Amino acid sequence: MIASDAWKHSLGVLAIQGDYEAHSAAFAEVGVSTRPVKTPTELAEVSALVLPGGESTTMLRLLRRDGFDAALRDFVHARPVFATCAGCILLASEVLHPQQESFAALDVTVERNAYGRQNESAILPIETTLRGDALPDEPLEAVFIRAPRIVRAGAGVETLARRDGYPVLVRQGRILAATFHPELSADRRVHQLFLQILATQP
Ligand code: GLN
C-alpha cells in the first residue's frame, strides 16, 4: 500500500458518462479519495486520471461539445491514466468495428463490441501473468460488458492478463488499461496495481 504521506497525486475520475461512481467507490475502499472531473478546469487540478467504462461514442460526443477533448488528449499523452473498457477505447491508437476517433496514447488496436451478441456480457476468471504485490497468483474475476478486444498490442505494451489469448489488461509505462471492469468486482488488485504505478510517477 501507499503510505499517505508519500501520496503526491490528486486522482481524478472522468465523470461525464459511464460508471465513474463505481471507480470512485473502488478507490475509496482502498483509502484513496478521487475527484470527479467534468470540465477542463477540473482536469487541470488533478495529476492522474481514471477513464471509466461506458459508451465511448457518447463520451466523445460530449467531450467535443464542451471543447474538452483537446485538453484531455494532452493530459492522456503526459500523465498517469487508468482506463477501463470504453476508456481503453478512447486511449487506443486505432479503433475498429466501427472505426472511431481516439486519443492514440496507448499503442493498441481495439475492436469494439468484439464478443458478439451471445457473449455480450460475461464474468470470467482471468489468469494474470504479473506476479508480485498487486496481482498474485489467484485469478482475477473479470466482468466484461460489451467489451472491446485488443487485437494488436505494440512492442512497448506489456500484457498482464489475457482472455482467449487476447490481452485484456495491459500496461504501457504510466498507462494501465483493462477491457473489463475491475471496478465492478469486489477484488481491488487492479486498482491497487494502478496505485503502485502512480507511486513511481512524478
Ligand atoms: N461497447 C462500449 C463502447 O464501445 C464499451 C462498453 C463498456 O465500457 N462496458 O464504447
Coordinates of N, CA, C and O in Angstrom, one line a residue, residues 4-187:
S4 N 0.3 7.3 3.3 CA -0.4 8.5 2.9 C 0.5 9.7 2.8 O 0.3 10.6 2.0
D5 N 1.6 9.8 3.6 CA 2.5 10.9 3.5 C 3.3 10.9 2.2 O 3.9 11.9 1.8
A6 N 3.3 9.7 1.5 CA 4.1 9.7 0.3 C 3.2 9.9 -0.9 O 3.6 9.9 -2.1
W7 N 1.9 10.2 -0.6 CA 0.9 10.3 -1.7 C 1.0 11.7 -2.3 O 0.6 12.7 -1.7
K8 N 1.5 11.8 -3.5 CA 1.7 13.2 -4.1 C 0.7 13.5 -5.2 O 0.7 14.5 -5.8
H9 N -0.2 12.5 -5.4 CA -1.1 12.7 -6.6 C -2.5 13.2 -6.2 O -2.9 12.9 -5.1
S10 N -3.1 13.8 -7.1 CA -4.6 14.1 -7.0 C -5.2 13.3 -8.1 O -5.0 13.6 -9.3
L11 N -6.0 12.4 -7.7 CA -6.6 11.4 -8.7 C -8.0 11.9 -9.1 O -8.9 12.0 -8.3
G12 N -8.2 12.1 -10.4 CA -9.5 12.5 -10.9 C -10.1 11.3 -11.6 O -9.5 10.3 -12.0
V13 N -11.5 11.3 -11.7 CA -12.2 10.3 -12.4 C -13.1 11.1 -13.5 O -13.9 11.9 -13.0
L14 N -12.8 10.8 -14.7 CA -13.6 11.5 -15.7 C -15.1 11.2 -15.5 O -15.5 10.0 -15.5
A15 N -15.9 12.2 -15.3 CA -17.3 11.9 -14.8 C -18.3 12.6 -15.7 O -19.2 13.3 -15.3
I16 N -18.2 12.3 -17.0 CA -19.2 12.9 -17.9 C -20.2 11.8 -18.4 O -21.3 12.1 -18.8
Q17 N -19.8 10.5 -18.3 CA -20.7 9.4 -18.7 C -20.1 8.1 -18.2 O -18.9 8.0 -18.0
G18 N -21.0 7.1 -18.0 CA -20.4 5.8 -17.7 C -20.4 5.5 -16.2 O -21.0 6.2 -15.4
D19 N -19.6 4.5 -15.8 CA -19.7 4.0 -14.4 C -18.6 4.6 -13.5 O -17.9 4.0 -12.8
Y20 N -18.5 6.0 -13.6 CA -17.4 6.7 -12.9 C -17.6 6.5 -11.4 O -16.6 6.5 -10.6
E21 N -18.8 6.5 -10.9 CA -19.0 6.4 -9.4 C -18.5 5.1 -8.9 O -18.0 5.0 -7.8
A22 N -18.6 4.0 -9.7 CA -18.0 2.7 -9.2 C -16.5 2.8 -9.0 O -15.9 2.2 -8.1
H23 N -15.8 3.5 -9.9 CA -14.4 3.7 -9.7 C -14.1 4.5 -8.5 O -13.1 4.2 -7.7
S24 N -14.8 5.6 -8.2 CA -14.6 6.4 -7.0 C -14.8 5.5 -5.8 O -14.0 5.6 -4.9
A25 N -15.8 4.7 -5.8 CA -16.1 3.8 -4.7 C -15.0 2.8 -4.5 O -14.5 2.5 -3.4
A26 N -14.5 2.3 -5.6 CA -13.4 1.3 -5.5 C -12.1 1.9 -4.9 O -11.5 1.3 -4.1
F27 N -11.8 3.1 -5.3 CA -10.6 3.7 -4.8 C -10.8 4.1 -3.3 O -9.9 4.0 -2.5
A28 N -12.1 4.5 -3.0 CA -12.3 4.8 -1.6 C -12.1 3.6 -0.7 O -11.6 3.7 0.4
E29 N -12.5 2.4 -1.2 CA -12.3 1.2 -0.5 C -10.8 0.9 -0.1 O -10.5 0.3 0.9
V30 N -9.9 1.4 -1.0 CA -8.5 1.2 -0.7 C -7.9 2.5 -0.1 O -6.7 2.6 -0.2
G31 N -8.7 3.4 0.3 CA -8.3 4.5 1.1 C -7.8 5.7 0.3 O -7.1 6.6 0.8
V32 N -8.2 5.8 -1.0 CA -7.8 6.9 -1.8 C -9.0 7.7 -2.3 O -9.9 7.1 -2.9
S33 N -9.0 9.0 -2.0 CA -10.2 9.8 -2.5 C -9.9 10.3 -3.9 O -8.7 10.5 -4.3
T34 N -10.9 10.4 -4.6 CA -10.8 10.9 -6.0 C -11.7 12.1 -6.2 O -12.6 12.4 -5.4
R35 N -11.4 12.8 -7.3 CA -12.2 14.0 -7.6 C -12.9 13.8 -8.9 O -12.3 13.4 -9.9
P36 N -14.2 14.1 -9.0 CA -14.9 14.0 -10.3 C -14.4 15.1 -11.2 O -14.2 16.2 -10.8
V37 N -14.1 14.7 -12.5 CA -13.6 15.7 -13.5 C -14.6 15.8 -14.6 O -14.9 14.8 -15.3
K38 N -15.2 17.0 -14.7 CA -16.3 17.2 -15.7 C -15.9 18.3 -16.7 O -16.6 18.6 -17.6
T39 N -14.9 19.1 -16.3 CA -14.5 20.3 -17.1 C -13.0 20.3 -17.3 O -12.2 19.7 -16.5
P40 N -12.5 21.1 -18.3 CA -11.1 21.3 -18.4 C -10.5 21.9 -17.2 O -9.3 21.6 -16.8
T41 N -11.2 22.8 -16.5 CA -10.7 23.4 -15.3 C -10.4 22.3 -14.2 O -9.4 22.3 -13.5
E42 N -11.4 21.4 -14.0 CA -11.2 20.3 -13.1 C -10.1 19.4 -13.5 O -9.4 18.9 -12.6
L43 N -9.9 19.2 -14.8 CA -8.8 18.4 -15.2 C -7.5 19.0 -14.9 O -6.5 18.3 -14.5
A44 N -7.4 20.3 -15.0 CA -6.1 21.0 -14.7 C -5.7 20.8 -13.2 O -4.6 21.1 -12.8
E45 N -6.7 20.4 -12.4 CA -6.5 20.4 -10.9 C -6.0 19.0 -10.5 O -5.8 18.7 -9.3
V46 N -6.0 18.0 -11.4 CA -5.6 16.6 -11.0 C -4.3 16.3 -11.7 O -3.9 16.9 -12.7
S47 N -3.6 15.3 -11.1 CA -2.3 14.9 -11.7 C -2.4 13.5 -12.3 O -1.5 13.1 -13.0
A48 N -3.5 12.8 -12.1 CA -3.7 11.5 -12.7 C -5.2 11.3 -12.9 O -6.0 11.9 -12.3
L49 N -5.6 10.4 -13.8 CA -7.0 10.3 -14.2 C -7.4 8.9 -14.5 O -6.7 8.1 -15.1
V50 N -8.7 8.6 -14.1 CA -9.3 7.3 -14.5 C -10.3 7.6 -15.6 O -11.1 8.6 -15.5
L51 N -10.3 6.8 -16.7 CA -11.3 6.9 -17.7 C -12.2 5.7 -17.6 O -11.7 4.6 -17.8
P52 N -13.4 5.9 -17.2 CA -14.3 4.7 -16.8 C -14.9 4.0 -18.1 O -14.7 4.5 -19.2
G53 N -15.6 2.9 -17.8 CA -16.3 2.3 -18.8 C -17.6 3.0 -19.1 O -18.0 3.9 -18.3
G54 N -18.3 2.7 -20.2 CA -19.5 3.4 -20.5 C -19.7 3.2 -22.0 O -19.6 2.1 -22.5
E55 N -19.9 4.3 -22.7 CA -20.2 4.2 -24.2 C -19.2 5.3 -24.8 O -19.4 6.5 -24.7
S56 N -18.2 4.8 -25.5 CA -17.1 5.6 -25.9 C -17.6 6.7 -27.0 O -17.2 7.8 -27.0
T57 N -18.6 6.3 -27.8 CA -19.1 7.2 -28.8 C -19.8 8.4 -28.1 O -19.6 9.6 -28.5
T58 N -20.6 8.1 -27.1 CA -21.3 9.1 -26.3 C -20.3 10.0 -25.6 O -20.4 11.3 -25.6
M59 N -19.2 9.4 -25.0 CA -18.2 10.2 -24.3 C -17.6 11.2 -25.3 O -17.4 12.3 -24.9
L60 N -17.2 10.7 -26.5 CA -16.5 11.5 -27.4 C -17.4 12.7 -27.8 O -16.9 13.8 -28.0
R61 N -18.7 12.4 -28.0 CA -19.6 13.4 -28.4 C -19.7 14.5 -27.4 O -19.6 15.7 -27.7
L62 N -19.8 14.1 -26.1 CA -19.9 15.0 -25.0 C -18.6 15.8 -24.9 O -18.6 17.0 -24.6
L63 N -17.5 15.2 -25.0 CA -16.2 15.8 -24.9 C -16.0 16.9 -26.0 O -15.5 18.0 -25.7
R64 N -16.5 16.6 -27.2 CA -16.3 17.5 -28.3 C -17.2 18.7 -28.1 O -16.8 19.8 -28.4
R65 N -18.4 18.4 -27.6 CA -19.4 19.5 -27.4 C -18.9 20.6 -26.5 O -19.1 21.8 -26.7
D66 N -18.2 20.1 -25.5 CA -17.7 21.1 -24.5 C -16.3 21.6 -24.8 O -15.7 22.3 -24.0
G67 N -15.7 21.2 -25.9 CA -14.3 21.6 -26.3 C -13.3 21.0 -25.3 O -12.2 21.5 -25.1
F68 N -13.7 19.9 -24.6 CA -12.9 19.3 -23.6 C -11.9 18.3 -24.2 O -10.9 18.0 -23.6
D69 N -12.1 17.9 -25.4 CA -11.3 16.8 -26.0 C -9.9 17.2 -26.2 O -9.0 16.3 -25.9
A70 N -9.6 18.4 -26.5 CA -8.2 18.8 -26.7 C -7.4 18.7 -25.4 O -6.3 18.2 -25.4
A71 N -8.0 19.3 -24.3 CA -7.3 19.2 -23.0 C -7.1 17.8 -22.6 O -6.0 17.4 -22.0
L72 N -8.1 17.0 -22.8 CA -8.0 15.6 -22.4 C -6.9 14.8 -23.2 O -6.2 14.0 -22.7
R73 N -6.9 15.1 -24.5 CA -5.8 14.5 -25.3 C -4.4 14.8 -24.8 O -3.6 13.9 -24.6
D74 N -4.2 16.1 -24.5 CA -2.9 16.5 -23.9 C -2.6 15.8 -22.6 O -1.5 15.3 -22.4
F75 N -3.6 15.7 -21.8 CA -3.5 15.1 -20.5 C -3.1 13.6 -20.6 O -2.1 13.1 -20.0
V76 N -3.8 12.8 -21.4 CA -3.5 11.4 -21.5 C -2.2 11.1 -22.2 O -1.7 10.0 -22.1
H77 N -1.6 12.1 -22.9 CA -0.3 11.9 -23.5 C 0.8 12.2 -22.5 O 2.0 12.1 -22.9
A78 N 0.5 12.7 -21.4 CA 1.5 13.2 -20.5 C 1.4 12.6 -19.0 O 2.5 12.5 -18.4
R79 N 0.2 12.2 -18.6 CA 0.0 11.9 -17.2 C -0.4 10.5 -17.0 O -0.8 9.8 -17.9
P80 N -0.3 10.0 -15.7 CA -0.8 8.6 -15.5 C -2.3 8.4 -15.7 O -3.1 9.3 -15.2
V81 N -2.7 7.4 -16.4 CA -4.1 7.2 -16.7 C -4.4 5.7 -16.4 O -3.6 4.8 -16.8
F82 N -5.6 5.5 -15.9 CA -6.1 4.1 -15.7 C -7.4 4.1 -16.5 O -8.4 4.9 -16.2
A83 N -7.5 3.3 -17.5 CA -8.7 3.3 -18.4 C -9.3 1.9 -18.4 O -8.7 0.9 -18.4
T84 N -10.7 1.9 -18.3 CA -11.4 0.6 -18.4 C -12.4 0.6 -19.5 O -13.1 1.6 -19.6
C85 N -12.4 -0.4 -20.3 CA -13.5 -0.7 -21.3 C -13.6 0.5 -22.3 O -12.7 0.8 -23.1
A86 N -14.7 1.3 -22.2 CA -14.8 2.5 -23.1 C -13.6 3.4 -23.0 O -13.1 4.0 -24.0
G87 N -13.1 3.5 -21.7 CA -11.9 4.3 -21.5 C -10.7 3.8 -22.3 O -9.9 4.6 -22.9
C88 N -10.6 2.5 -22.4 CA -9.5 1.9 -23.2 C -9.7 2.2 -24.6 O -8.7 2.4 -25.4
I89 N -10.9 2.2 -25.1 CA -11.2 2.5 -26.5 C -10.8 4.0 -26.8 O -10.2 4.3 -27.8
L90 N -11.1 4.9 -25.9 CA -10.7 6.3 -26.1 C -9.2 6.4 -26.2 O -8.7 7.3 -26.9
L91 N -8.4 5.6 -25.4 CA -6.9 5.8 -25.4 C -6.2 5.1 -26.6 O -5.1 5.4 -26.9
A92 N -6.9 4.2 -27.2 CA -6.2 3.3 -28.3 C -5.7 4.1 -29.4 O -6.1 5.2 -29.7
S93 N -4.7 3.6 -30.1 CA -4.1 4.2 -31.3 C -5.0 4.0 -32.5 O -5.0 4.8 -33.4
E94 N -5.8 2.9 -32.5 CA -6.7 2.6 -33.6 C -7.9 1.9 -33.1 O -7.8 1.0 -32.3
V95 N -9.1 2.3 -33.6 CA -10.4 1.7 -33.1 C -11.1 1.3 -34.4 O -11.3 2.0 -35.3
L96 N -11.5 0.0 -34.3 CA -12.2 -0.6 -35.4 C -13.6 -1.1 -35.0 O -13.9 -1.3 -33.8
H97 N -14.4 -1.4 -36.0 CA -15.7 -2.1 -35.8 C -16.7 -1.3 -34.9 O -17.1 -1.9 -33.9
P98 N -17.2 -0.2 -35.3 CA -16.7 0.6 -36.4 C -15.5 1.5 -36.0 O -15.2 1.7 -34.9
Q99 N -14.9 2.1 -37.1 CA -13.8 3.0 -36.8 C -14.2 4.2 -36.0 O -15.4 4.6 -36.2
Q100 N -13.4 4.7 -35.2 CA -13.8 5.8 -34.4 C -12.5 6.6 -34.0 O -11.4 6.0 -33.9
E101 N -12.7 7.9 -33.9 CA -11.5 8.7 -33.5 C -11.1 8.3 -32.1 O -11.9 7.9 -31.3
S102 N -9.8 8.5 -31.8 CA -9.3 8.2 -30.4 C -8.1 9.0 -30.1 O -7.5 9.6 -31.0
F103 N -7.6 8.9 -28.9 CA -6.6 9.8 -28.4 C -5.2 9.3 -28.8 O -4.2 10.0 -28.6
A104 N -5.1 8.0 -29.2 CA -3.8 7.4 -29.6 C -2.7 7.6 -28.5 O -1.6 8.0 -28.9
A105 N -3.0 7.3 -27.3 CA -2.0 7.4 -26.2 C -1.5 6.0 -25.8 O -0.5 5.9 -25.2
L106 N -2.2 5.0 -26.2 CA -1.9 3.6 -25.9 C -1.8 2.8 -27.2 O -2.7 2.9 -28.0
D107 N -0.6 2.2 -27.4 CA -0.3 1.6 -28.7 C -1.0 0.3 -28.9 O -0.3 -0.8 -29.0
V108 N -2.3 0.3 -29.0 CA -3.1 -0.9 -29.3 C -4.1 -0.6 -30.3 O -4.6 0.5 -30.5
T109 N -4.6 -1.7 -31.0 CA -5.7 -1.6 -31.9 C -6.8 -2.3 -31.2 O -6.6 -3.5 -30.8
V110 N -8.0 -1.7 -31.1 CA -9.2 -2.4 -30.5 C -10.3 -2.5 -31.4 O -10.5 -1.7 -32.3
E111 N -11.0 -3.6 -31.3 CA -12.3 -3.9 -32.0 C -13.4 -3.7 -31.0 O -13.4 -4.4 -30.0
R112 N -14.3 -2.8 -31.2 CA -15.4 -2.6 -30.3 C -16.4 -3.7 -30.3 O -16.6 -4.4 -31.4
N113 N -17.1 -3.9 -29.2 CA -18.2 -4.9 -29.1 C -17.8 -6.2 -29.8 O -18.5 -6.8 -30.6
A114 N -16.6 -6.7 -29.5 CA -16.0 -7.8 -30.3 C -16.5 -9.2 -29.9 O -16.2 -10.1 -30.6
Y115 N -17.2 -9.3 -28.8 CA -17.6 -10.7 -28.4 C -19.0 -11.1 -28.9 O -19.4 -12.2 -28.6
G116 N -19.6 -10.2 -29.7 CA -20.9 -10.6 -30.3 C -22.1 -10.6 -29.3 O -21.9 -10.5 -28.1
R117 N -23.3 -10.8 -29.8 CA -24.5 -10.7 -29.0 C -24.5 -11.8 -27.9 O -24.9 -11.5 -26.8
Q118 N -24.1 -13.0 -28.3 CA -24.2 -14.2 -27.4 C -23.4 -13.9 -26.1 O -23.7 -14.3 -25.0
N119 N -22.2 -13.3 -26.4 CA -21.2 -13.2 -25.3 C -21.1 -11.7 -24.9 O -20.0 -11.3 -24.4
E120 N -22.2 -11.0 -25.0 CA -22.1 -9.5 -24.8 C -21.6 -9.2 -23.4 O -20.8 -8.3 -23.2
S121 N -22.0 -10.0 -22.4 CA -21.5 -9.8 -21.1 C -21.1 -11.2 -20.5 O -21.7 -12.2 -20.8
A122 N -20.0 -11.2 -19.7 CA -19.5 -12.4 -19.1 C -18.7 -12.1 -17.9 O -18.1 -11.0 -17.8
I123 N -18.8 -13.0 -16.9 CA -17.9 -12.8 -15.8 C -17.0 -14.0 -15.8 O -17.5 -15.2 -15.7
L124 N -15.7 -13.8 -15.9 CA -14.8 -14.9 -16.2 C -13.6 -14.8 -15.2 O -13.1 -13.7 -15.0
P125 N -13.1 -16.0 -14.8 CA -11.8 -15.9 -14.0 C -10.7 -15.7 -15.1 O -10.6 -16.4 -16.1
I126 N -9.8 -14.8 -14.8 CA -8.7 -14.5 -15.7 C -7.4 -14.7 -15.0 O -7.1 -14.1 -14.0
E127 N -6.5 -15.5 -15.7 CA -5.2 -15.6 -15.1 C -4.4 -14.4 -15.4 O -4.4 -13.9 -16.5
T128 N -3.6 -13.9 -14.5 CA -2.7 -12.8 -14.8 C -1.3 -13.3 -14.9 O -0.9 -14.3 -14.4
T129 N -0.5 -12.6 -15.7 CA 0.8 -13.0 -15.9 C 1.8 -12.2 -15.1 O 3.0 -12.5 -15.1
L130 N 1.3 -11.2 -14.3 CA 2.1 -10.4 -13.5 C 2.2 -11.1 -12.1 O 1.2 -11.3 -11.5
R131 N 3.4 -11.2 -11.6 CA 3.5 -11.7 -10.2 C 4.0 -10.6 -9.3 O 4.6 -9.6 -9.8
G132 N 3.8 -10.6 -8.1 CA 4.2 -9.5 -7.2 C 3.1 -9.1 -6.3 O 2.1 -9.8 -6.1
D133 N 3.3 -7.9 -5.7 CA 2.4 -7.4 -4.7 C 1.0 -7.3 -5.2 O 0.0 -7.7 -4.5
A134 N 0.8 -6.7 -6.4 CA -0.5 -6.3 -6.8 C -1.4 -7.4 -7.3 O -2.6 -7.5 -7.0
L135 N -0.8 -8.3 -8.1 CA -1.6 -9.3 -8.7 C -1.0 -10.7 -8.5 O -0.4 -11.3 -9.4
P136 N -1.1 -11.2 -7.3 CA -0.5 -12.5 -7.0 C -1.3 -13.6 -7.7 O -2.3 -13.3 -8.4
D137 N -0.9 -14.8 -7.6 CA -1.3 -15.9 -8.5 C -2.8 -16.1 -8.7 O -3.2 -16.6 -9.7
E138 N -3.6 -15.8 -7.7 CA -5.0 -16.2 -7.9 C -5.6 -15.4 -9.1 O -5.3 -14.3 -9.3
P139 N -6.5 -16.1 -9.8 CA -7.1 -15.5 -11.0 C -7.9 -14.3 -10.6 O -8.5 -14.2 -9.5
L140 N -8.1 -13.3 -11.5 CA -8.9 -12.2 -11.3 C -10.3 -12.5 -11.8 O -10.5 -13.2 -12.8
E141 N -11.3 -12.0 -11.1 CA -12.7 -12.1 -11.6 C -12.9 -10.9 -12.6 O -12.7 -9.7 -12.2
A142 N -13.1 -11.2 -13.8 CA -13.2 -10.1 -14.8 C -14.6 -10.0 -15.4 O -15.2 -10.9 -15.9
V143 N -15.2 -8.8 -15.2 CA -16.6 -8.5 -15.7 C -16.5 -7.8 -17.1 O -15.9 -6.7 -17.2
F144 N -16.9 -8.5 -18.1 CA -16.9 -8.0 -19.4 C -18.3 -7.5 -19.8 O -19.3 -8.3 -19.7
I145 N -18.5 -6.3 -20.3 CA -19.8 -5.8 -20.7 C -19.6 -5.1 -22.1 O -18.9 -4.1 -22.2
R146 N -20.1 -5.7 -23.1 CA -20.0 -5.2 -24.5 C -18.5 -4.8 -24.7 O -18.2 -3.6 -25.1
A147 N -17.6 -5.7 -24.4 CA -16.2 -5.3 -24.2 C -15.5 -5.2 -25.6 O -15.9 -5.9 -26.6
P148 N -14.5 -4.4 -25.7 CA -13.7 -4.4 -26.9 C -12.7 -5.5 -26.8 O -12.4 -6.1 -25.7
R149 N -12.0 -5.8 -27.9 CA -10.9 -6.8 -27.9 C -9.7 -6.1 -28.4 O -9.7 -5.4 -29.4
I150 N -8.6 -6.3 -27.7 CA -7.3 -5.7 -28.1 C -6.8 -6.7 -29.2 O -6.3 -7.8 -28.8
V151 N -6.8 -6.3 -30.4 CA -6.3 -7.3 -31.5 C -4.9 -7.0 -31.9 O -4.3 -7.8 -32.7
R152 N -4.3 -5.9 -31.4 CA -2.9 -5.7 -31.7 C -2.3 -4.9 -30.5 O -3.0 -4.0 -30.0
A153 N -1.2 -5.3 -30.0 CA -0.5 -4.5 -28.9 C 0.9 -4.3 -29.4 O 1.6 -5.2 -29.8
G154 N 1.3 -3.0 -29.3 CA 2.6 -2.6 -29.8 C 3.7 -3.1 -28.9 O 3.5 -3.7 -27.8
A155 N 5.0 -3.0 -29.4 CA 6.1 -3.6 -28.7 C 6.3 -3.0 -27.2 O 6.8 -3.7 -26.3
G156 N 5.9 -1.8 -27.0 CA 6.0 -1.1 -25.7 C 4.9 -1.5 -24.8 O 4.9 -0.9 -23.7
V157 N 4.0 -2.3 -25.2 CA 2.8 -2.6 -24.3 C 3.0 -4.0 -23.7 O 3.2 -5.0 -24.3
E158 N 2.9 -4.0 -22.3 CA 3.1 -5.2 -21.6 C 1.7 -5.8 -21.3 O 0.8 -5.1 -20.8
T159 N 1.5 -7.1 -21.7 CA 0.2 -7.8 -21.4 C 0.2 -8.4 -20.1 O 1.1 -9.3 -19.8
L160 N -0.7 -8.1 -19.2 CA -0.7 -8.6 -17.8 C -1.8 -9.7 -17.6 O -1.7 -10.4 -16.7
A161 N -2.8 -9.7 -18.5 CA -3.8 -10.8 -18.5 C -4.4 -10.9 -19.8 O -4.4 -10.0 -20.6
R162 N -4.9 -12.2 -20.1 CA -5.5 -12.4 -21.4 C -6.8 -13.2 -21.3 O -7.1 -13.8 -20.3
R163 N -7.7 -13.0 -22.3 CA -8.9 -13.8 -22.4 C -8.8 -14.4 -23.8 O -8.7 -13.7 -24.8
D164 N -8.9 -15.7 -23.9 CA -8.8 -16.5 -25.2 C -7.6 -16.0 -26.0 O -7.6 -15.9 -27.2
G165 N -6.5 -15.8 -25.3 CA -5.3 -15.4 -26.0 C -5.1 -13.9 -26.3 O -4.0 -13.4 -26.6
Y166 N -6.2 -13.1 -26.2 CA -6.1 -11.7 -26.4 C -5.9 -10.9 -25.1 O -6.5 -11.2 -24.1
P167 N -5.1 -9.9 -25.2 CA -4.8 -9.1 -24.0 C -6.1 -8.4 -23.5 O -6.9 -7.9 -24.2
V168 N -6.3 -8.5 -22.1 CA -7.4 -7.8 -21.5 C -7.0 -6.8 -20.4 O -7.8 -6.0 -20.0
L169 N -5.7 -6.9 -20.0 CA -5.1 -6.0 -19.1 C -3.7 -5.7 -19.5 O -2.9 -6.6 -19.7
V170 N -3.5 -4.4 -19.8 CA -2.2 -4.0 -20.4 C -1.6 -2.8 -19.7 O -2.4 -2.0 -19.2
R171 N -0.3 -2.7 -19.8 CA 0.4 -1.5 -19.2 C 1.4 -1.0 -20.3 O 2.1 -1.8 -20.9
Q172 N 1.3 0.3 -20.4 CA 2.4 0.9 -21.3 C 2.9 2.1 -20.4 O 2.3 3.2 -20.4
G173 N 3.9 1.8 -19.7 CA 4.5 2.9 -18.8 C 3.5 3.4 -17.8 O 3.1 2.6 -16.9
R174 N 3.2 4.6 -17.9 CA 2.3 5.3 -16.9 C 0.8 5.0 -17.2 O -0.1 5.5 -16.5
I175 N 0.5 4.2 -18.2 CA -0.9 3.9 -18.6 C -1.2 2.4 -18.2 O -0.5 1.5 -18.6
L176 N -2.4 2.2 -17.5 CA -2.9 0.9 -17.3 C -4.3 0.8 -17.9 O -5.1 1.8 -17.7
A177 N -4.6 -0.2 -18.6 CA -5.9 -0.3 -19.3 C -6.4 -1.7 -19.3 O -5.7 -2.7 -19.4
A178 N -7.7 -1.8 -19.0 CA -8.4 -3.1 -19.0 C -9.6 -3.0 -19.9 O -10.3 -2.0 -20.0
T179 N -9.9 -4.1 -20.6 CA -11.1 -4.2 -21.5 C -12.3 -4.6 -20.6 O -13.4 -4.6 -21.1
F180 N -12.0 -5.0 -19.4 CA -13.1 -5.4 -18.5 C -13.3 -4.3 -17.4 O -12.8 -3.2 -17.6
H181 N -14.1 -4.7 -16.4 CA -14.5 -3.7 -15.4 C -14.0 -4.1 -14.0 O -14.9 -4.6 -13.2
P182 N -12.8 -3.8 -13.6 CA -12.3 -4.2 -12.3 C -13.1 -3.5 -11.2 O -13.2 -4.0 -10.1
E183 N -13.7 -2.3 -11.5 CA -14.4 -1.5 -10.5 C -15.7 -2.2 -10.2 O -16.4 -1.9 -9.2
L184 N -16.2 -3.2 -11.0 CA -17.5 -3.9 -10.7 C -17.3 -5.2 -10.0 O -18.3 -5.8 -9.6
S185 N -16.1 -5.6 -9.7 CA -15.8 -6.8 -8.9 C -15.4 -6.3 -7.5 O -15.1 -5.2 -7.2
A186 N -15.4 -7.3 -6.5 CA -15.0 -7.0 -5.2 C -13.5 -6.9 -5.0 O -13.0 -6.3 -4.1
D187 N -12.8 -7.5 -5.9 CA -11.4 -7.6 -5.9 C -10.7 -6.3 -6.3 O -11.0 -5.7 -7.3

